CSV table of N, CA and C in Angstrom, one decimal:
chain,number,residue,atom,x,y,z
A,1,MET,N,16.5,-131.3,167.6
A,1,MET,CA,15.4,-131.6,168.5
A,1,MET,C,14.5,-132.6,167.7
A,2,PHE,N,14.1,-133.6,168.5
A,2,PHE,CA,13.1,-134.6,168.0
A,2,PHE,C,11.8,-134.4,168.4
A,3,ARG,N,10.8,-134.5,167.5
A,3,ARG,CA,9.3,-134.3,167.8
A,3,ARG,C,8.6,-135.6,167.7
A,4,HIS,N,7.9,-135.9,168.9
A,4,HIS,CA,7.2,-137.1,169.1
A,4,HIS,C,5.7,-136.7,169.4
A,5,THR,N,4.8,-137.1,168.4
A,5,THR,CA,3.4,-136.7,168.6
A,5,THR,C,2.8,-137.6,169.7
A,6,ILE,N,1.9,-137.0,170.5
A,6,ILE,CA,1.2,-137.7,171.6
A,6,ILE,C,-0.2,-137.9,171.2
A,7,ALA,N,-0.8,-139.0,171.4
A,7,ALA,CA,-2.2,-139.3,171.2
A,7,ALA,C,-2.8,-139.4,172.7
A,8,ILE,N,-3.6,-138.4,173.0
A,8,ILE,CA,-4.2,-138.4,174.3
A,8,ILE,C,-5.5,-139.3,174.3
A,9,GLN,N,-5.5,-140.2,175.3
A,9,GLN,CA,-6.6,-141.2,175.4
A,9,GLN,C,-7.6,-140.8,176.5
A,10,PRO,N,-8.9,-141.1,176.3
A,10,PRO,CA,-9.8,-140.8,177.4
A,10,PRO,C,-9.3,-141.4,178.8
A,11,ALA,N,-8.6,-142.6,178.8
A,11,ALA,CA,-8.2,-143.0,180.2
A,11,ALA,C,-7.1,-142.2,180.8
A,12,ASP,N,-6.5,-141.3,179.9
A,12,ASP,CA,-5.4,-140.3,180.5
A,12,ASP,C,-6.1,-139.2,181.4
A,13,ILE,N,-7.5,-138.9,181.3
A,13,ILE,CA,-8.0,-137.9,182.0
A,13,ILE,C,-8.4,-138.3,183.3
A,14,ASP,N,-8.1,-137.4,184.3
A,14,ASP,CA,-8.5,-137.7,185.7
A,14,ASP,C,-9.7,-137.1,186.2
A,15,HIS,N,-10.0,-137.2,187.4
A,15,HIS,CA,-11.3,-136.7,187.9
A,15,HIS,C,-11.5,-135.2,187.9
A,16,MET,N,-10.4,-134.4,187.6
A,16,MET,CA,-10.4,-133.0,187.4
A,16,MET,C,-10.6,-132.6,186.0
A,17,GLY,N,-10.8,-133.5,185.0
A,17,GLY,CA,-11.1,-133.3,183.6
A,17,GLY,C,-9.7,-132.9,182.8
A,18,HIS,N,-8.6,-133.2,183.3
A,18,HIS,CA,-7.4,-133.0,182.5
A,18,HIS,C,-6.5,-134.2,182.7
A,19,VAL,N,-5.4,-134.2,181.9
A,19,VAL,CA,-4.4,-135.3,181.8
A,19,VAL,C,-3.8,-135.5,183.2
A,20,ASN,N,-3.9,-136.7,183.8
A,20,ASN,CA,-3.3,-137.0,185.1
A,20,ASN,C,-1.8,-136.9,184.9
A,21,ASN,N,-1.2,-136.3,186.0
A,21,ASN,CA,0.2,-136.1,186.0
A,21,ASN,C,1.1,-137.4,185.7
A,22,SER,N,0.6,-138.5,186.2
A,22,SER,CA,1.4,-139.8,186.0
A,22,SER,C,1.5,-140.1,184.6
A,23,VAL,N,0.6,-139.6,183.7
A,23,VAL,CA,0.6,-140.0,182.3
A,23,VAL,C,1.7,-139.4,181.6
A,24,TYR,N,2.3,-138.2,182.1
A,24,TYR,CA,3.4,-137.6,181.4
A,24,TYR,C,4.6,-138.5,181.5
A,25,LEU,N,4.8,-139.3,182.6
A,25,LEU,CA,5.9,-140.2,182.6
A,25,LEU,C,5.9,-141.1,181.4
A,26,LYS,N,4.8,-141.7,181.1
A,26,LYS,CA,4.6,-142.6,180.0
A,26,LYS,C,4.9,-141.8,178.6
A,27,TRP,N,4.5,-140.7,178.6
A,27,TRP,CA,4.7,-139.8,177.4
A,27,TRP,C,6.2,-139.7,177.2
A,28,VAL,N,7.0,-139.3,178.2
A,28,VAL,CA,8.3,-139.1,178.2
A,28,VAL,C,9.1,-140.3,177.9
A,29,GLN,N,8.7,-141.5,178.5
A,29,GLN,CA,9.3,-142.7,178.1
A,29,GLN,C,9.1,-143.0,176.6
A,30,ASP,N,7.9,-142.9,176.1
A,30,ASP,CA,7.6,-143.2,174.7
A,30,ASP,C,8.5,-142.3,173.7
A,31,ALA,N,8.5,-141.0,174.1
A,31,ALA,CA,9.2,-140.1,173.4
A,31,ALA,C,10.8,-140.3,173.3
A,32,VAL,N,11.3,-140.6,174.4
A,32,VAL,CA,12.8,-140.8,174.4
A,32,VAL,C,13.1,-142.1,173.6
A,33,VAL,N,12.3,-143.2,173.9
A,33,VAL,CA,12.5,-144.5,173.2
A,33,VAL,C,12.4,-144.2,171.7
A,34,ASP,N,11.3,-143.5,171.3
A,34,ASP,CA,11.1,-143.2,169.9
A,34,ASP,C,12.3,-142.4,169.3
A,35,TYR,N,12.9,-141.6,170.1
A,35,TYR,CA,14.0,-140.8,169.7
A,35,TYR,C,15.2,-141.7,169.4
A,36,TRP,N,15.5,-142.6,170.4
A,36,TRP,CA,16.5,-143.6,170.3
A,36,TRP,C,16.4,-144.4,169.0
A,37,ASN,N,15.1,-145.0,168.8
A,37,ASN,CA,14.7,-145.8,167.6
A,37,ASN,C,15.0,-145.0,166.4
A,38,SER,N,14.9,-143.7,166.3
A,38,SER,CA,15.0,-142.9,165.0
A,38,SER,C,16.4,-142.5,164.7
A,39,VAL,N,17.3,-142.5,165.8
A,39,VAL,CA,18.7,-142.1,165.5
A,39,VAL,C,19.7,-143.2,165.5
A,40,ALA,N,19.4,-144.3,166.1
A,40,ALA,CA,20.3,-145.4,166.4
A,40,ALA,C,20.2,-146.3,165.2
A,41,PRO,N,21.3,-147.0,164.8
A,41,PRO,CA,21.2,-148.0,163.8
A,41,PRO,C,20.4,-149.2,164.4
A,42,ALA,N,19.8,-150.1,163.4
A,42,ALA,CA,19.0,-151.1,163.8
A,42,ALA,C,19.7,-152.2,164.8
A,43,ASP,N,21.0,-152.4,164.5
A,43,ASP,CA,21.8,-153.4,165.4
A,43,ASP,C,21.9,-152.8,166.9
A,44,ALA,N,22.0,-151.5,166.9
A,44,ALA,CA,22.2,-150.8,168.2
A,44,ALA,C,20.9,-150.9,168.9
A,45,VAL,N,19.8,-150.6,168.2
A,45,VAL,CA,18.5,-150.7,168.8
A,45,VAL,C,18.1,-152.1,169.3
A,46,ALA,N,18.6,-153.1,168.6
A,46,ALA,CA,18.3,-154.5,168.9
A,46,ALA,C,19.1,-154.9,170.2
A,47,SER,N,20.3,-154.3,170.3
A,47,SER,CA,21.2,-154.8,171.4
A,47,SER,C,21.2,-153.9,172.7
A,48,HIS,N,20.4,-152.9,172.7
A,48,HIS,CA,20.4,-151.9,173.8
A,48,HIS,C,19.0,-151.7,174.2
A,49,LEU,N,18.8,-151.5,175.6
A,49,LEU,CA,17.6,-151.1,176.2
A,49,LEU,C,17.8,-149.8,177.0
A,50,TRP,N,16.7,-149.1,177.2
A,50,TRP,CA,16.8,-147.9,178.0
A,50,TRP,C,15.9,-148.0,179.3
A,51,VAL,N,16.5,-147.7,180.5
A,51,VAL,CA,15.7,-147.6,181.7
A,51,VAL,C,15.8,-146.2,182.2
A,52,ALA,N,14.7,-145.7,182.6
A,52,ALA,CA,14.6,-144.3,183.3
A,52,ALA,C,15.1,-144.5,184.7
A,53,LEU,N,16.1,-143.6,185.1
A,53,LEU,CA,16.6,-143.6,186.4
A,53,LEU,C,16.0,-142.4,187.2
A,54,LYS,N,15.6,-141.3,186.6
A,54,LYS,CA,15.1,-140.2,187.4
A,54,LYS,C,14.4,-139.2,186.3
A,55,HIS,N,13.3,-138.8,186.9
A,55,HIS,CA,12.5,-137.7,186.1
A,55,HIS,C,12.3,-136.5,187.1
A,56,GLU,N,12.5,-135.3,186.6
A,56,GLU,CA,12.1,-134.1,187.3
A,56,GLU,C,11.2,-133.4,186.4
A,57,ILE,N,9.9,-133.3,186.9
A,57,ILE,CA,8.8,-132.7,185.9
A,57,ILE,C,8.3,-131.4,186.5
A,58,SER,N,8.2,-130.4,185.7
A,58,SER,CA,7.6,-129.2,186.0
A,58,SER,C,6.4,-129.1,185.2
A,59,TYR,N,5.3,-129.1,185.8
A,59,TYR,CA,3.9,-129.0,185.3
A,59,TYR,C,3.5,-127.6,185.2
A,60,LEU,N,3.3,-127.0,184.0
A,60,LEU,CA,3.1,-125.6,183.8
A,60,LEU,C,1.7,-125.3,183.4
A,61,LYS,N,1.0,-126.2,182.6
A,61,LYS,CA,-0.4,-126.0,182.2
A,61,LYS,C,-1.1,-127.3,182.2
A,62,PRO,N,-2.4,-127.3,182.4
A,62,PRO,CA,-3.1,-128.6,182.2
A,62,PRO,C,-3.3,-129.0,180.7
A,63,THR,N,-3.4,-130.3,180.4
A,63,THR,CA,-3.6,-130.9,179.2
A,63,THR,C,-4.9,-131.4,179.2
A,64,PHE,N,-5.7,-131.3,178.1
A,64,PHE,CA,-7.1,-131.8,178.0
A,64,PHE,C,-7.1,-132.8,176.8
A,65,LEU,N,-8.2,-133.6,176.8
A,65,LEU,CA,-8.5,-134.7,175.8
A,65,LEU,C,-8.4,-134.3,174.4
A,66,GLN,N,-8.9,-133.0,174.1
A,66,GLN,CA,-8.9,-132.6,172.7
A,66,GLN,C,-7.7,-131.9,172.3
A,67,ASP,N,-6.7,-131.7,173.1
A,67,ASP,CA,-5.5,-131.0,172.7
A,67,ASP,C,-4.6,-131.9,171.9
A,68,ALA,N,-4.0,-131.1,170.8
A,68,ALA,CA,-3.0,-131.6,170.0
A,68,ALA,C,-1.6,-131.3,170.7
A,69,VAL,N,-0.9,-132.4,171.1
A,69,VAL,CA,0.3,-132.3,171.9
A,69,VAL,C,1.5,-133.0,171.3
A,70,VAL,N,2.6,-132.4,171.5
A,70,VAL,CA,3.8,-133.0,171.0
A,70,VAL,C,4.8,-132.8,172.0
A,71,ALA,N,5.7,-133.9,172.1
A,71,ALA,CA,6.9,-133.9,173.0
A,71,ALA,C,8.2,-133.6,172.2
A,72,GLU,N,8.8,-132.6,172.6
A,72,GLU,CA,10.2,-132.3,171.9
A,72,GLU,C,11.3,-132.9,172.8
A,73,VAL,N,12.1,-133.8,172.2
A,73,VAL,CA,13.1,-134.5,172.9
A,73,VAL,C,14.4,-133.8,172.6
A,74,ILE,N,15.2,-133.5,173.6
A,74,ILE,CA,16.6,-133.0,173.4
A,74,ILE,C,17.6,-133.9,174.2
A,75,ALA,N,18.5,-134.5,173.5
A,75,ALA,CA,19.5,-135.3,174.1
A,75,ALA,C,20.7,-134.3,174.6
A,76,GLU,N,20.9,-134.2,175.9
A,76,GLU,CA,21.8,-133.2,176.4
A,76,GLU,C,23.1,-133.7,176.4
A,77,LYS,N,23.4,-135.0,177.1
A,77,LYS,CA,24.7,-135.5,177.2
A,77,LYS,C,24.7,-137.0,177.4
A,78,VAL,N,25.8,-137.6,177.1
A,78,VAL,CA,26.0,-139.1,177.5
A,78,VAL,C,27.3,-139.2,178.4
A,79,GLU,N,27.1,-139.8,179.5
A,79,GLU,CA,28.3,-140.1,180.4
A,79,GLU,C,28.3,-141.5,180.8
A,80,GLY,N,29.2,-142.3,180.2
A,80,GLY,CA,29.2,-143.7,180.5
A,80,GLY,C,28.0,-144.3,180.0
A,81,ALA,N,27.3,-145.0,180.8
A,81,ALA,CA,26.1,-145.8,180.4
A,81,ALA,C,24.8,-144.8,180.6
A,82,ARG,N,25.1,-143.6,181.0
A,82,ARG,CA,23.9,-142.7,181.4
A,82,ARG,C,23.7,-141.6,180.3
A,83,ALA,N,22.5,-141.4,180.0
A,83,ALA,CA,22.1,-140.3,179.1
A,83,ALA,C,21.2,-139.3,179.7
A,84,TYR,N,21.2,-138.1,179.4
A,84,TYR,CA,20.4,-137.0,180.0
A,84,TYR,C,19.6,-136.3,178.9
A,85,PHE,N,18.4,-136.3,179.3
A,85,PHE,CA,17.4,-135.6,178.2
A,85,PHE,C,16.6,-134.4,178.9
A,86,THR,N,16.2,-133.6,178.0
A,86,THR,CA,15.1,-132.6,178.3
A,86,THR,C,14.0,-132.9,177.4
A,87,THR,N,12.7,-133.1,177.9
A,87,THR,CA,11.6,-133.3,177.1
A,87,THR,C,10.5,-132.3,177.4
A,88,ILE,N,10.1,-131.5,176.4
A,88,ILE,CA,9.2,-130.4,176.5
A,88,ILE,C,7.9,-130.9,175.8
A,89,VAL,N,6.8,-130.8,176.6
A,89,VAL,CA,5.5,-131.1,176.1
A,89,VAL,C,4.8,-129.8,175.7
A,90,ARG,N,4.4,-129.7,174.5
A,90,ARG,CA,3.7,-128.5,173.9
A,90,ARG,C,2.4,-128.7,173.4
A,91,ARG,N,1.6,-127.7,173.5
A,91,ARG,CA,0.3,-127.6,172.8
A,91,ARG,C,0.5,-126.3,172.0
A,92,GLY,N,0.8,-126.4,170.6
A,92,GLY,CA,1.1,-125.2,169.9
A,92,GLY,C,2.3,-124.7,170.5
A,93,GLN,N,2.3,-123.3,170.7
A,93,GLN,CA,3.5,-122.6,171.4
A,93,GLN,C,3.4,-122.7,172.8
A,94,ASP,N,2.4,-123.2,173.5
A,94,ASP,CA,2.3,-123.3,175.0
A,94,ASP,C,3.1,-124.4,175.5
A,95,VAL,N,3.9,-124.2,176.4
A,95,VAL,CA,4.8,-125.3,177.1
A,95,VAL,C,3.8,-125.8,178.2
A,96,LEU,N,3.5,-127.0,178.3
A,96,LEU,CA,2.6,-127.6,179.2
A,96,LEU,C,3.4,-128.3,180.3
A,97,SER,N,4.6,-128.8,180.0
A,97,SER,CA,5.5,-129.4,181.0
A,97,SER,C,6.9,-129.5,180.5
A,98,GLU,N,7.9,-129.5,181.4
A,98,GLU,CA,9.3,-129.7,181.0
A,98,GLU,C,9.8,-130.8,181.9
A,99,VAL,N,10.5,-131.7,181.4
A,99,VAL,CA,10.9,-132.9,182.1
A,99,VAL,C,12.5,-133.1,181.8
A,100,LYS,N,13.2,-133.1,182.9
A,100,LYS,CA,14.6,-133.5,182.9
A,100,LYS,C,14.7,-134.9,183.4
A,101,SER,N,15.4,-135.7,182.5
A,101,SER,CA,15.4,-137.1,182.9
A,101,SER,C,16.8,-137.7,182.6
A,102,THR,N,17.1,-138.7,183.5
A,102,THR,CA,18.3,-139.4,183.4
A,102,THR,C,18.0,-141.0,183.1
A,103,TRP,N,18.7,-141.5,182.1
A,103,TRP,CA,18.4,-142.9,181.6
A,103,TRP,C,19.6,-143.7,181.7
A,104,CYS,N,19.6,-145.0,181.8
A,104,CYS,CA,20.7,-145.9,181.8
A,104,CYS,C,20.5,-146.8,180.6
A,105,CYS,N,21.6,-146.9,179.8
A,105,CYS,CA,21.6,-147.9,178.7
A,105,CYS,C,22.0,-149.2,179.3
A,106,LEU,N,21.2,-150.3,178.7
A,106,LEU,CA,21.5,-151.6,179.2
A,106,LEU,C,21.8,-152.5,178.0
A,107,ASP,N,22.7,-153.4,178.2
A,107,ASP,CA,22.8,-154.5,177.1
A,107,ASP,C,21.7,-155.4,177.1
A,108,ALA,N,20.9,-155.6,176.0
A,108,ALA,CA,19.7,-156.3,175.9
A,108,ALA,C,19.8,-157.8,176.4
A,109,ALA,N,21.0,-158.3,176.2
A,109,ALA,CA,21.3,-159.8,176.5
A,109,ALA,C,21.5,-159.9,178.1
A,110,SER,N,22.4,-159.2,178.6
A,110,SER,CA,22.8,-159.3,180.1
A,110,SER,C,21.9,-158.4,181.0
A,111,LEU,N,21.3,-157.4,180.5
A,111,LEU,CA,20.6,-156.5,181.2
A,111,LEU,C,21.5,-155.7,182.2
A,112,ARG,N,22.7,-155.6,181.8
A,112,ARG,CA,23.7,-154.8,182.6
A,112,ARG,C,24.0,-153.5,181.9
A,113,PRO,N,24.4,-152.4,182.7
A,113,PRO,CA,24.7,-151.2,182.1
A,113,PRO,C,25.8,-151.3,181.1
A,114,VAL,N,25.7,-150.5,179.9
A,114,VAL,CA,26.7,-150.6,179.0
A,114,VAL,C,27.0,-149.2,178.4
A,115,ARG,N,28.1,-148.9,178.0
A,115,ARG,CA,28.5,-147.6,177.4
A,115,ARG,C,28.1,-147.7,175.9
A,116,LEU,N,27.7,-146.7,175.3
A,116,LEU,CA,27.4,-146.6,173.9
A,116,LEU,C,28.7,-146.4,173.1
A,117,ALA,N,28.9,-147.0,172.0
A,117,ALA,CA,30.1,-146.8,171.1
A,117,ALA,C,30.1,-145.4,170.7
A,118,ARG,N,31.3,-144.9,170.5
A,118,ARG,CA,31.3,-143.5,170.1
A,118,ARG,C,30.7,-143.0,168.9
A,119,ASP,N,30.6,-143.9,167.9
A,119,ASP,CA,29.9,-143.6,166.7
A,119,ASP,C,28.3,-143.5,166.9
A,120,ILE,N,27.9,-144.2,167.9
A,120,ILE,CA,26.4,-144.3,168.3
A,120,ILE,C,26.2,-142.9,169.0
A,121,VAL,N,27.0,-142.6,170.0
A,121,VAL,CA,26.9,-141.4,170.7
A,121,VAL,C,26.9,-140.2,169.8
A,122,GLY,N,27.7,-140.2,168.7
A,122,GLY,CA,27.8,-139.1,167.7
A,122,GLY,C,26.4,-139.0,166.9
A,123,ARG,N,25.7,-140.0,166.8
A,123,ARG,CA,24.4,-140.0,166.1
A,123,ARG,C,23.3,-139.6,167.1
A,124,PHE,N,23.5,-140.0,168.5
A,124,PHE,CA,22.6,-139.8,169.5
A,124,PHE,C,22.4,-138.3,170.0
A,125,LEU,N,23.6,-137.6,170.0
A,125,LEU,CA,23.6,-136.3,170.5
A,125,LEU,C,23.7,-135.2,169.4
A,126,PRO,N,23.1,-134.0,169.5
A,126,PRO,CA,23.2,-132.9,168.6
A,126,PRO,C,24.6,-132.6,168.5
A,127,PRO,N,25.1,-132.0,167.4
A,127,PRO,CA,26.5,-131.7,167.2
A,127,PRO,C,27.1,-130.7,168.3
A,128,SER,N,26.3,-129.9,168.9
A,128,SER,CA,26.7,-128.9,169.9
A,128,SER,C,26.8,-129.6,171.3
A,129,ALA,N,26.3,-130.8,171.5
A,129,ALA,CA,26.3,-131.4,172.9
A,129,ALA,C,27.6,-131.9,173.3
């Protein structure tokens, strides 16, 4: 599991006094890309881009400006050019949201979908995936 610290900004807060639901999508994108950057070799990072295809978000508890929040990213599987993730947003032990997302890997030069090399997939996924 990869942990990505989230910095909540005043602009993230909506008219109800908590983080707007749309902000969670940015957090998930930042966390997944940060995960990729942490596990992939520099040449793979330079030659691949990631585009989100689908997010399924379960909002469980509100998040507030003063909260210390972390996103836990779990790479579930890779199939062809697609990768599947679960991202859990937490405040301490409290789960604030859970996001299932599907991403497409693109070749940075052509912007076309591309499969990851097996050695990259091996670094990308946990041993049990």
